[in-house]
Amino acid sequence: MVVGMVKGSPAVSEPTYFILAALLDGPLHGHGIIKHVLGLSEGRVKLPVGTLYGALDRLAAKGLIAVEREEVVEGRPRRYFRLTDDGRALVTAEARRMQQAASVVTSRVLPGSAFT
Amino acid sequence: MVVGMVKGSPAVSEPTYFILAALLDGPLHGHGIIKHVLGLSEGRVKLPVGTLYGALDRLAAKGLIAVEREEVVEGRPRRYFRLTDDGRALVTAEARRMQQAASVVTSRVLPGSAFT
DNA sequence: GACCATACTTCGCCGCACGAAGTATGGTCA
DNA sequence: TGACCATACTTCGTGCGGCGAAGTATGGTC
């Protein structure tokens, strides 16, 4: 009975979440994603290549992203990925979930900011 | 203060995050945490026991939580855990990080709420 | 007496993050 | 020219952590 899968736990991890988020702004190739994620996360999330390409494979296998096109720029191959509708829906749902999760804590510990 | 760890990736996963969040309201024992987390997450996060006790061990080893006391209620042992200062600092930092991460997406896809 | 609920323990699998090394190409610079 | 670095992607191995499942113990229910 595999059916459910709903399960409640995060469908994607933080690195994966940011990959999807980066693609909201349009198709990007691997290294482009790394740089874009760095910007989106305000320098916090530096995707290691091993993480990136592993995640891209899994996301594509799940149909959350797809290969948009492949180019060769100055002899170097570039594979551009785009978000699918499923991917867009998922990253949006994740954002909402994170917002709710964050509020669980913020509403308790920092109604003002009495901390640190 | 172990907390540092900058690195970028999530210091804790979602189940672990909710365990810490549950303890913000005061010490709880294992099964009490499971129930409290279920409430905090609006029914979304159902902690499996395997996840719970494994996570509690790791959190205690890292000094993020500590054993408050042990009771025996009706012959059944209960071990109460409380949040340490480090644990409180970490869950607060995580909340902020999630909020920022969520906003990356929400500001792009649902400026109003034109979705689903 | 069988069975269920509470409470916690332990085991093992597997998915995933990620460091590291490898391949290929073009540009820089001494 | 040859050493070296940057871009771009591939592949591998390790290790951590989530989680299903089975196990132990006790008290209450029927």
PDB file of N, CA and C in Angstrom, chain B residues 12-108:
ATOM      1  N   VAL B  12      18.984  21.417  11.300  1.00  0.00           N
ATOM      2  CA  VAL B  12      18.067  20.358  11.700  1.00  0.00           C
ATOM      3  C   VAL B  12      16.988  20.149  10.648  1.00  0.00           C
ATOM      4  N   SER B  13      16.483  18.952  10.597  1.00  0.00           N
ATOM      5  CA  SER B  13      15.414  18.617   9.656  1.00  0.00           C
ATOM      6  C   SER B  13      14.071  19.007  10.248  1.00  0.00           C
ATOM      7  N   GLU B  14      13.027  18.828   9.470  1.00  0.00           N
ATOM      8  CA  GLU B  14      11.710  19.236   9.929  1.00  0.00           C
ATOM      9  C   GLU B  14      11.238  18.500  11.178  1.00  0.00           C
ATOM     10  N   PRO B  15      11.347  17.175  11.216  1.00  0.00           N
ATOM     11  CA  PRO B  15      10.939  16.483  12.446  1.00  0.00           C
ATOM     12  C   PRO B  15      11.683  17.026  13.658  1.00  0.00           C
ATOM     13  N   THR B  16      12.987  17.167  13.529  1.00  0.00           N
ATOM     14  CA  THR B  16      13.797  17.657  14.632  1.00  0.00           C
ATOM     15  C   THR B  16      13.408  19.077  15.017  1.00  0.00           C
ATOM     16  N   TYR B  17      13.160  19.871  14.034  1.00  0.00           N
ATOM     17  CA  TYR B  17      12.733  21.248  14.289  1.00  0.00           C
ATOM     18  C   TYR B  17      11.469  21.285  15.132  1.00  0.00           C
ATOM     19  N   PHE B  18      10.519  20.448  14.802  1.00  0.00           N
ATOM     20  CA  PHE B  18       9.257  20.449  15.543  1.00  0.00           C
ATOM     21  C   PHE B  18       9.411  19.890  16.951  1.00  0.00           C
ATOM     22  N   ILE B  19      10.354  18.994  17.120  1.00  0.00           N
ATOM     23  CA  ILE B  19      10.618  18.500  18.470  1.00  0.00           C
ATOM     24  C   ILE B  19      11.084  19.662  19.341  1.00  0.00           C
ATOM     25  N   LEU B  20      12.020  20.425  18.832  1.00  0.00           N
ATOM     26  CA  LEU B  20      12.517  21.581  19.581  1.00  0.00           C
ATOM     27  C   LEU B  20      11.401  22.593  19.808  1.00  0.00           C
ATOM     28  N   ALA B  21      10.617  22.803  18.775  1.00  0.00           N
ATOM     29  CA  ALA B  21       9.526  23.779  18.879  1.00  0.00           C
ATOM     30  C   ALA B  21       8.526  23.361  19.957  1.00  0.00           C
ATOM     31  N   ALA B  22       8.266  22.057  20.032  1.00  0.00           N
ATOM     32  CA  ALA B  22       7.310  21.557  21.021  1.00  0.00           C
ATOM     33  C   ALA B  22       7.800  21.842  22.430  1.00  0.00           C
ATOM     34  N   LEU B  23       9.115  21.771  22.601  1.00  0.00           N
ATOM     35  CA  LEU B  23       9.680  21.960  23.937  1.00  0.00           C
ATOM     36  C   LEU B  23       9.744  23.421  24.368  1.00  0.00           C
ATOM     37  N   LEU B  24       9.427  24.316  23.452  1.00  0.00           N
ATOM     38  CA  LEU B  24       9.372  25.738  23.812  1.00  0.00           C
ATOM     39  C   LEU B  24       8.289  25.974  24.860  1.00  0.00           C
ATOM     40  N   ASP B  25       7.283  25.113  24.846  1.00  0.00           N
ATOM     41  CA  ASP B  25       6.165  25.279  25.769  1.00  0.00           C
ATOM     42  C   ASP B  25       6.389  24.590  27.105  1.00  0.00           C
ATOM     43  N   GLY B  26       7.599  24.062  27.303  1.00  0.00           N
ATOM     44  CA  GLY B  26       7.899  23.385  28.553  1.00  0.00           C
ATOM     45  C   GLY B  26       8.258  21.932  28.314  1.00  0.00           C
ATOM     46  N   PRO B  27       8.844  21.309  29.324  1.00  0.00           N
ATOM     47  CA  PRO B  27       9.295  19.919  29.209  1.00  0.00           C
ATOM     48  C   PRO B  27       8.173  18.960  28.849  1.00  0.00           C
ATOM     49  N   LEU B  28       8.518  17.986  28.056  1.00  0.00           N
ATOM     50  CA  LEU B  28       7.563  16.957  27.647  1.00  0.00           C
ATOM     51  C   LEU B  28       8.297  15.622  27.576  1.00  0.00           C
ATOM     52  N   HIS B  29       7.552  14.540  27.678  1.00  0.00           N
ATOM     53  CA  HIS B  29       8.162  13.230  27.480  1.00  0.00           C
ATOM     54  C   HIS B  29       7.877  12.793  26.043  1.00  0.00           C
ATOM     55  N   GLY B  30       8.525  11.730  25.618  1.00  0.00           N
ATOM     56  CA  GLY B  30       8.462  11.265  24.245  1.00  0.00           C
ATOM     57  C   GLY B  30       7.103  11.309  23.576  1.00  0.00           C
ATOM     58  N   HIS B  31       6.197  10.508  24.077  1.00  0.00           N
ATOM     59  CA  HIS B  31       4.878  10.475  23.443  1.00  0.00           C
ATOM     60  C   HIS B  31       4.150  11.801  23.569  1.00  0.00           C
ATOM     61  N   GLY B  32       4.470  12.542  24.601  1.00  0.00           N
ATOM     62  CA  GLY B  32       3.876  13.863  24.753  1.00  0.00           C
ATOM     63  C   GLY B  32       4.338  14.773  23.622  1.00  0.00           C
ATOM     64  N   ILE B  33       5.588  14.614  23.231  1.00  0.00           N
ATOM     65  CA  ILE B  33       6.139  15.408  22.128  1.00  0.00           C
ATOM     66  C   ILE B  33       5.409  15.078  20.829  1.00  0.00           C
ATOM     67  N   ILE B  34       5.210  13.794  20.601  1.00  0.00           N
ATOM     68  CA  ILE B  34       4.510  13.376  19.388  1.00  0.00           C
ATOM     69  C   ILE B  34       3.143  14.055  19.280  1.00  0.00           C
ATOM     70  N   LYS B  35       2.426  14.058  20.389  1.00  0.00           N
ATOM     71  CA  LYS B  35       1.091  14.659  20.378  1.00  0.00           C
ATOM     72  C   LYS B  35       1.143  16.172  20.231  1.00  0.00           C
ATOM     73  N   HIS B  36       2.093  16.771  20.922  1.00  0.00           N
ATOM     74  CA  HIS B  36       2.199  18.222  20.867  1.00  0.00           C
ATOM     75  C   HIS B  36       2.590  18.698  19.471  1.00  0.00           C
ATOM     76  N   VAL B  37       3.497  17.973  18.851  1.00  0.00           N
ATOM     77  CA  VAL B  37       3.937  18.324  17.501  1.00  0.00           C
ATOM     78  C   VAL B  37       2.777  18.205  16.514  1.00  0.00           C
ATOM     79  N   LEU B  38       1.974  17.194  16.735  1.00  0.00           N
ATOM     80  CA  LEU B  38       0.806  17.014  15.877  1.00  0.00           C
ATOM     81  C   LEU B  38      -0.101  18.242  15.949  1.00  0.00           C
ATOM     82  N   GLY B  39      -0.235  18.754  17.148  1.00  0.00           N
ATOM     83  CA  GLY B  39      -1.062  19.945  17.328  1.00  0.00           C
ATOM     84  C   GLY B  39      -0.412  21.191  16.731  1.00  0.00           C
ATOM     85  N   LEU B  40       0.863  21.386  17.046  1.00  0.00           N
ATOM     86  CA  LEU B  40       1.587  22.563  16.561  1.00  0.00           C
ATOM     87  C   LEU B  40       1.572  22.666  15.040  1.00  0.00           C
ATOM     88  N   SER B  41       1.672  21.509  14.406  1.00  0.00           N
ATOM     89  CA  SER B  41       1.773  21.504  12.947  1.00  0.00           C
ATOM     90  C   SER B  41       0.400  21.380  12.297  1.00  0.00           C
ATOM     91  N   GLU B  42      -0.614  21.551  13.105  1.00  0.00           N
ATOM     92  CA  GLU B  42      -1.983  21.468  12.590  1.00  0.00           C
ATOM     93  C   GLU B  42      -2.263  20.103  11.960  1.00  0.00           C
ATOM     94  N   GLY B  43      -1.752  19.081  12.618  1.00  0.00           N
ATOM     95  CA  GLY B  43      -2.032  17.718  12.167  1.00  0.00           C
ATOM     96  C   GLY B  43      -1.122  17.194  11.066  1.00  0.00           C
ATOM     97  N   ARG B  44      -0.231  18.043  10.599  1.00  0.00           N
ATOM     98  CA  ARG B  44       0.608  17.653   9.463  1.00  0.00           C
ATOM     99  C   ARG B  44       1.741  16.715   9.837  1.00  0.00           C
ATOM    100  N   VAL B  45       2.433  17.031  10.901  1.00  0.00           N
ATOM    101  CA  VAL B  45       3.627  16.263  11.245  1.00  0.00           C
ATOM    102  C   VAL B  45       3.349  15.196  12.307  1.00  0.00           C
ATOM    103  N   LYS B  46       3.324  13.954  11.844  1.00  0.00           N
ATOM    104  CA  LYS B  46       3.131  12.822  12.751  1.00  0.00           C
ATOM    105  C   LYS B  46       4.480  12.152  12.958  1.00  0.00           C
ATOM    106  N   LEU B  47       5.124  12.436  14.044  1.00  0.00           N
ATOM    107  CA  LEU B  47       6.443  11.883  14.297  1.00  0.00           C
ATOM    108  C   LEU B  47       6.390  10.383  14.515  1.00  0.00           C
ATOM    109  N   PRO B  48       7.096   9.623  13.700  1.00  0.00           N
ATOM    110  CA  PRO B  48       7.208   8.186  13.934  1.00  0.00           C
ATOM    111  C   PRO B  48       8.121   7.975  15.138  1.00  0.00           C
ATOM    112  N   VAL B  49       7.849   6.949  15.929  1.00  0.00           N
ATOM    113  CA  VAL B  49       8.663   6.746  17.125  1.00  0.00           C
ATOM    114  C   VAL B  49      10.146   6.587  16.826  1.00  0.00           C
ATOM    115  N   GLY B  50      10.433   5.882  15.762  1.00  0.00           N
ATOM    116  CA  GLY B  50      11.829   5.686  15.380  1.00  0.00           C
ATOM    117  C   GLY B  50      12.540   7.005  15.163  1.00  0.00           C
ATOM    118  N   THR B  51      11.847   7.913  14.545  1.00  0.00           N
ATOM    119  CA  THR B  51      12.389   9.242  14.294  1.00  0.00           C
ATOM    120  C   THR B  51      12.563  10.002  15.601  1.00  0.00           C
ATOM    121  N   LEU B  52      11.536   9.927  16.419  1.00  0.00           N
ATOM    122  CA  LEU B  52      11.536  10.660  17.673  1.00  0.00           C
ATOM    123  C   LEU B  52      12.715  10.329  18.571  1.00  0.00           C
ATOM    124  N   TYR B  53      12.795   9.064  18.932  1.00  0.00           N
ATOM    125  CA  TYR B  53      13.817   8.693  19.914  1.00  0.00           C
ATOM    126  C   TYR B  53      15.224   8.793  19.348  1.00  0.00           C
ATOM    127  N   GLY B  54      15.351   8.547  18.072  1.00  0.00           N
ATOM    128  CA  GLY B  54      16.645   8.747  17.435  1.00  0.00           C
ATOM    129  C   GLY B  54      17.040  10.208  17.497  1.00  0.00           C
ATOM    130  N   ALA B  55      16.096  11.056  17.193  1.00  0.00           N
ATOM    131  CA  ALA B  55      16.359  12.496  17.198  1.00  0.00           C
ATOM    132  C   ALA B  55      16.638  12.994  18.613  1.00  0.00           C
ATOM    133  N   LEU B  56      15.891  12.493  19.583  1.00  0.00           N
ATOM    134  CA  LEU B  56      16.108  12.914  20.971  1.00  0.00           C
ATOM    135  C   LEU B  56      17.528  12.584  21.416  1.00  0.00           C
ATOM    136  N   ASP B  57      17.992  11.411  21.054  1.00  0.00           N
ATOM    137  CA  ASP B  57      19.361  11.024  21.400  1.00  0.00           C
ATOM    138  C   ASP B  57      20.374  12.002  20.830  1.00  0.00           C
ATOM    139  N   ARG B  58      20.178  12.294  19.553  1.00  0.00           N
ATOM    140  CA  ARG B  58      21.137  13.188  18.890  1.00  0.00           C
ATOM    141  C   ARG B  58      21.093  14.607  19.460  1.00  0.00           C
ATOM    142  N   LEU B  59      19.876  15.071  19.707  1.00  0.00           N
ATOM    143  CA  LEU B  59      19.726  16.420  20.257  1.00  0.00           C
ATOM    144  C   LEU B  59      20.341  16.527  21.645  1.00  0.00           C
ATOM    145  N   ALA B  60      20.166  15.482  22.439  1.00  0.00           N
ATOM    146  CA  ALA B  60      20.731  15.485  23.785  1.00  0.00           C
ATOM    147  C   ALA B  60      22.255  15.432  23.707  1.00  0.00           C
ATOM    148  N   ALA B  61      22.759  14.624  22.767  1.00  0.00           N
ATOM    149  CA  ALA B  61      24.211  14.506  22.598  1.00  0.00           C
ATOM    150  C   ALA B  61      24.832  15.838  22.197  1.00  0.00           C
ATOM    151  N   LYS B  62      24.049  16.632  21.469  1.00  0.00           N
ATOM    152  CA  LYS B  62      24.545  17.939  21.032  1.00  0.00           C
ATOM    153  C   LYS B  62      24.270  19.037  22.049  1.00  0.00           C
ATOM    154  N   GLY B  63      23.588  18.668  23.118  1.00  0.00           N
ATOM    155  CA  GLY B  63      23.318  19.671  24.150  1.00  0.00           C
ATOM    156  C   GLY B  63      22.195  20.629  23.817  1.00  0.00           C
ATOM    157  N   LEU B  64      21.366  20.255  22.873  1.00  0.00           N
ATOM    158  CA  LEU B  64      20.265  21.145  22.482  1.00  0.00           C
ATOM    159  C   LEU B  64      19.027  20.900  23.347  1.00  0.00           C
ATOM    160  N   ILE B  65      18.958  19.714  23.880  1.00  0.00           N
ATOM    161  CA  ILE B  65      17.914  19.401  24.857  1.00  0.00           C
ATOM    162  C   ILE B  65      18.591  18.666  26.015  1.00  0.00           C
ATOM    163  N   ALA B  66      17.866  18.522  27.122  1.00  0.00           N
ATOM    164  CA  ALA B  66      18.431  17.809  28.266  1.00  0.00           C
ATOM    165  C   ALA B  66      17.307  17.111  29.002  1.00  0.00           C
ATOM    166  N   VAL B  67      17.654  16.060  29.721  1.00  0.00           N
ATOM    167  CA  VAL B  67      16.637  15.350  30.489  1.00  0.00           C
ATOM    168  C   VAL B  67      16.277  16.187  31.707  1.00  0.00           C
ATOM    169  N   GLU B  68      15.015  16.524  31.794  1.00  0.00           N
ATOM    170  CA  GLU B  68      14.537  17.337  32.909  1.00  0.00           C
ATOM    171  C   GLU B  68      14.365  16.459  34.149  1.00  0.00           C
ATOM    172  N   ARG B  69      13.649  15.377  33.968  1.00  0.00           N
ATOM    173  CA  ARG B  69      13.429  14.440  35.070  1.00  0.00           C
ATOM    174  C   ARG B  69      12.841  13.144  34.523  1.00  0.00           C
ATOM    175  N   GLU B  70      12.836  12.117  35.352  1.00  0.00           N
ATOM    176  CA  GLU B  70      12.206  10.866  34.944  1.00  0.00           C
ATOM    177  C   GLU B  70      11.162  10.483  35.982  1.00  0.00           C
ATOM    178  N   GLU B  71      10.019  10.109  35.504  1.00  0.00           N
ATOM    179  CA  GLU B  71       8.936   9.719  36.391  1.00  0.00           C
ATOM    180  C   GLU B  71       8.503   8.305  36.047  1.00  0.00           C
ATOM    181  N   VAL B  72       7.753   7.719  36.945  1.00  0.00           N
ATOM    182  CA  VAL B  72       7.064   6.486  36.591  1.00  0.00           C
ATOM    183  C   VAL B  72       5.592   6.733  36.864  1.00  0.00           C
ATOM    184  N   VAL B  73       4.805   6.729  35.798  1.00  0.00           N
ATOM    185  CA  VAL B  73       3.383   6.944  35.933  1.00  0.00           C
ATOM    186  C   VAL B  73       2.654   5.652  35.609  1.00  0.00           C
ATOM    187  N   GLU B  74       1.968   5.146  36.608  1.00  0.00           N
ATOM    188  CA  GLU B  74       1.254   3.879  36.420  1.00  0.00           C
ATOM    189  C   GLU B  74       2.165   2.801  35.838  1.00  0.00           C
ATOM    190  N   GLY B  75       3.315   2.689  36.428  1.00  0.00           N
ATOM    191  CA  GLY B  75       4.238   1.646  36.011  1.00  0.00           C
ATOM    192  C   GLY B  75       4.998   1.921  34.740  1.00  0.00           C
ATOM    193  N   ARG B  76       4.574   2.972  34.026  1.00  0.00           N
ATOM    194  CA  ARG B  76       5.274   3.294  32.775  1.00  0.00           C
ATOM    195  C   ARG B  76       6.247   4.445  32.981  1.00  0.00           C
ATOM    196  N   PRO B  77       7.476   4.231  32.527  1.00  0.00           N
ATOM    197  CA  PRO B  77       8.493   5.267  32.701  1.00  0.00           C
ATOM    198  C   PRO B  77       8.275   6.420  31.741  1.00  0.00           C
ATOM    199  N   ARG B  78       8.501   7.600  32.238  1.00  0.00           N
ATOM    200  CA  ARG B  78       8.429   8.786  31.375  1.00  0.00           C
ATOM    201  C   ARG B  78       9.689   9.604  31.561  1.00  0.00           C
ATOM    202  N   ARG B  79      10.293   9.942  30.447  1.00  0.00           N
ATOM    203  CA  ARG B  79      11.484  10.783  30.514  1.00  0.00           C
ATOM    204  C   ARG B  79      11.152  12.142  29.923  1.00  0.00           C
ATOM    205  N   TYR B  80      11.248  13.147  30.759  1.00  0.00           N
ATOM    206  CA  TYR B  80      10.923  14.496  30.305  1.00  0.00           C
ATOM    207  C   TYR B  80      12.158  15.217  29.801  1.00  0.00           C
ATOM    208  N   PHE B  81      12.017  15.838  28.649  1.00  0.00           N
ATOM    209  CA  PHE B  81      13.114  16.613  28.079  1.00  0.00           C
ATOM    210  C   PHE B  81      12.772  18.095  28.109  1.00  0.00           C
ATOM    211  N   ARG B  82      13.804  18.896  28.276  1.00  0.00           N
ATOM    212  CA  ARG B  82      13.611  20.348  28.198  1.00  0.00           C
ATOM    213  C   ARG B  82      14.605  20.922  27.192  1.00  0.00           C
ATOM    214  N   LEU B  83      14.285  22.087  26.712  1.00  0.00           N
ATOM    215  CA  LEU B  83      15.159  22.787  25.778  1.00  0.00           C
ATOM    216  C   LEU B  83      16.305  23.436  26.550  1.00  0.00           C
ATOM    217  N   THR B  84      17.513  23.350  26.032  1.00  0.00           N
ATOM    218  CA  THR B  84      18.623  24.101  26.637  1.00  0.00           C
ATOM    219  C   THR B  84      18.668  25.473  25.979  1.00  0.00           C
ATOM    220  N   ASP B  85      19.533  26.327  26.476  1.00  0.00           N
ATOM    221  CA  ASP B  85      19.660  27.651  25.868  1.00  0.00           C
ATOM    222  C   ASP B  85      20.116  27.530  24.418  1.00  0.00           C
ATOM    223  N   ASP B  86      21.047  26.611  24.186  1.00  0.00           N
ATOM    224  CA  ASP B  86      21.507  26.384  22.814  1.00  0.00           C
ATOM    225  C   ASP B  86      20.365  25.917  21.925  1.00  0.00           C
ATOM    226  N   GLY B  87      19.551  25.032  22.468  1.00  0.00           N
ATOM    227  CA  GLY B  87      18.431  24.519  21.696  1.00  0.00           C
ATOM    228  C   GLY B  87      17.445  25.619  21.341  1.00  0.00           C
ATOM    229  N   ARG B  88      17.222  26.487  22.313  1.00  0.00           N
ATOM    230  CA  ARG B  88      16.297  27.596  22.085  1.00  0.00           C
ATOM    231  C   ARG B  88      16.858  28.535  21.018  1.00  0.00           C
ATOM    232  N   ALA B  89      18.132  28.792  21.104  1.00  0.00           N
ATOM    233  CA  ALA B  89      18.774  29.675  20.129  1.00  0.00           C
ATOM    234  C   ALA B  89      18.700  29.054  18.740  1.00  0.00           C
ATOM    235  N   LEU B  90      18.924  27.757  18.691  1.00  0.00           N
ATOM    236  CA  LEU B  90      18.935  27.093  17.390  1.00  0.00           C
ATOM    237  C   LEU B  90      17.558  27.060  16.738  1.00  0.00           C
ATOM    238  N   VAL B  91      16.550  26.730  17.501  1.00  0.00           N
ATOM    239  CA  VAL B  91      15.221  26.642  16.905  1.00  0.00           C
ATOM    240  C   VAL B  91      14.731  28.027  16.469  1.00  0.00           C
ATOM    241  N   THR B  92      15.174  29.033  17.187  1.00  0.00           N
ATOM    242  CA  THR B  92      14.822  30.400  16.810  1.00  0.00           C
ATOM    243  C   THR B  92      15.504  30.785  15.505  1.00  0.00           C
ATOM    244  N   ALA B  93      16.773  30.427  15.401  1.00  0.00           N
ATOM    245  CA  ALA B  93      17.522  30.718  14.181  1.00  0.00           C
ATOM    246  C   ALA B  93      16.931  29.970  12.993  1.00  0.00           C
ATOM    247  N   GLU B  94      16.527  28.738  13.245  1.00  0.00           N
ATOM    248  CA  GLU B  94      15.911  27.934  12.193  1.00  0.00           C
ATOM    249  C   GLU B  94      14.622  28.565  11.703  1.00  0.00           C
ATOM    250  N   ALA B  95      13.857  29.068  12.625  1.00  0.00           N
ATOM    251  CA  ALA B  95      12.585  29.702  12.272  1.00  0.00           C
ATOM    252  C   ALA B  95      12.837  30.899  11.361  1.00  0.00           C
ATOM    253  N   ARG B  96      13.836  31.661  11.712  1.00  0.00           N
ATOM    254  CA  ARG B  96      14.153  32.834  10.895  1.00  0.00           C
ATOM    255  C   ARG B  96      14.617  32.404   9.506  1.00  0.00           C
ATOM    256  N   ARG B  97      15.431  31.374   9.486  1.00  0.00           N
ATOM    257  CA  ARG B  97      15.928  30.889   8.213  1.00  0.00           C
ATOM    258  C   ARG B  97      14.773  30.391   7.336  1.00  0.00           C
ATOM    259  N   MET B  98      13.845  29.682   7.937  1.00  0.00           N
ATOM    260  CA  MET B  98      12.706  29.169   7.169  1.00  0.00           C
ATOM    261  C   MET B  98      11.834  30.301   6.661  1.00  0.00           C
ATOM    262  N   GLN B  99      11.694  31.305   7.489  1.00  0.00           N
ATOM    263  CA  GLN B  99      10.874  32.430   7.079  1.00  0.00           C
ATOM    264  C   GLN B  99      11.479  33.112   5.854  1.00  0.00           C
ATOM    265  N   GLN B 100      12.792  33.275   5.902  1.00  0.00           N
ATOM    266  CA  GLN B 100      13.477  33.900   4.766  1.00  0.00           C
ATOM    267  C   GLN B 100      13.345  33.018   3.528  1.00  0.00           C
ATOM    268  N   ALA B 101      13.544  31.724   3.733  1.00  0.00           N
ATOM    269  CA  ALA B 101      13.464  30.789   2.606  1.00  0.00           C
ATOM    270  C   ALA B 101      12.060  30.779   2.003  1.00  0.00           C
ATOM    271  N   ALA B 102      11.068  30.814   2.861  1.00  0.00           N
ATOM    272  CA  ALA B 102       9.686  30.803   2.376  1.00  0.00           C
ATOM    273  C   ALA B 102       9.384  32.061   1.581  1.00  0.00           C
ATOM    274  N   SER B 103       9.898  33.176   2.053  1.00  0.00           N
ATOM    275  CA  SER B 103       9.585  34.443   1.392  1.00  0.00           C
ATOM    276  C   SER B 103      10.186  34.524  -0.002  1.00  0.00           C
ATOM    277  N   VAL B 104      11.268  33.800  -0.199  1.00  0.00           N
ATOM    278  CA  VAL B 104      11.896  33.757  -1.518  1.00  0.00           C
ATOM    279  C   VAL B 104      10.881  33.296  -2.561  1.00  0.00           C
ATOM    280  N   VAL B 105      10.076  32.336  -2.186  1.00  0.00           N
ATOM    281  CA  VAL B 105       9.077  31.804  -3.102  1.00  0.00           C
ATOM    282  C   VAL B 105       7.773  32.594  -3.055  1.00  0.00           C
ATOM    283  N   THR B 106       7.303  32.853  -1.867  1.00  0.00           N
ATOM    284  CA  THR B 106       5.997  33.512  -1.756  1.00  0.00           C
ATOM    285  C   THR B 106       5.999  34.897  -2.405  1.00  0.00           C
ATOM    286  N   SER B 107       7.101  35.585  -2.305  1.00  0.00           N
ATOM    287  CA  SER B 107       7.158  36.921  -2.908  1.00  0.00           C
ATOM    288  C   SER B 107       7.126  36.850  -4.433  1.00  0.00           C
ATOM    289  N   ARG B 108       7.479  35.681  -4.973  1.00  0.00           N
ATOM    290  CA  ARG B 108       7.486  35.534  -6.422  1.00  0.00           C
ATOM    291  C   ARG B 108       6.189  34.971  -6.977  1.00  0.00           C
TER     292      ARG B 108
END
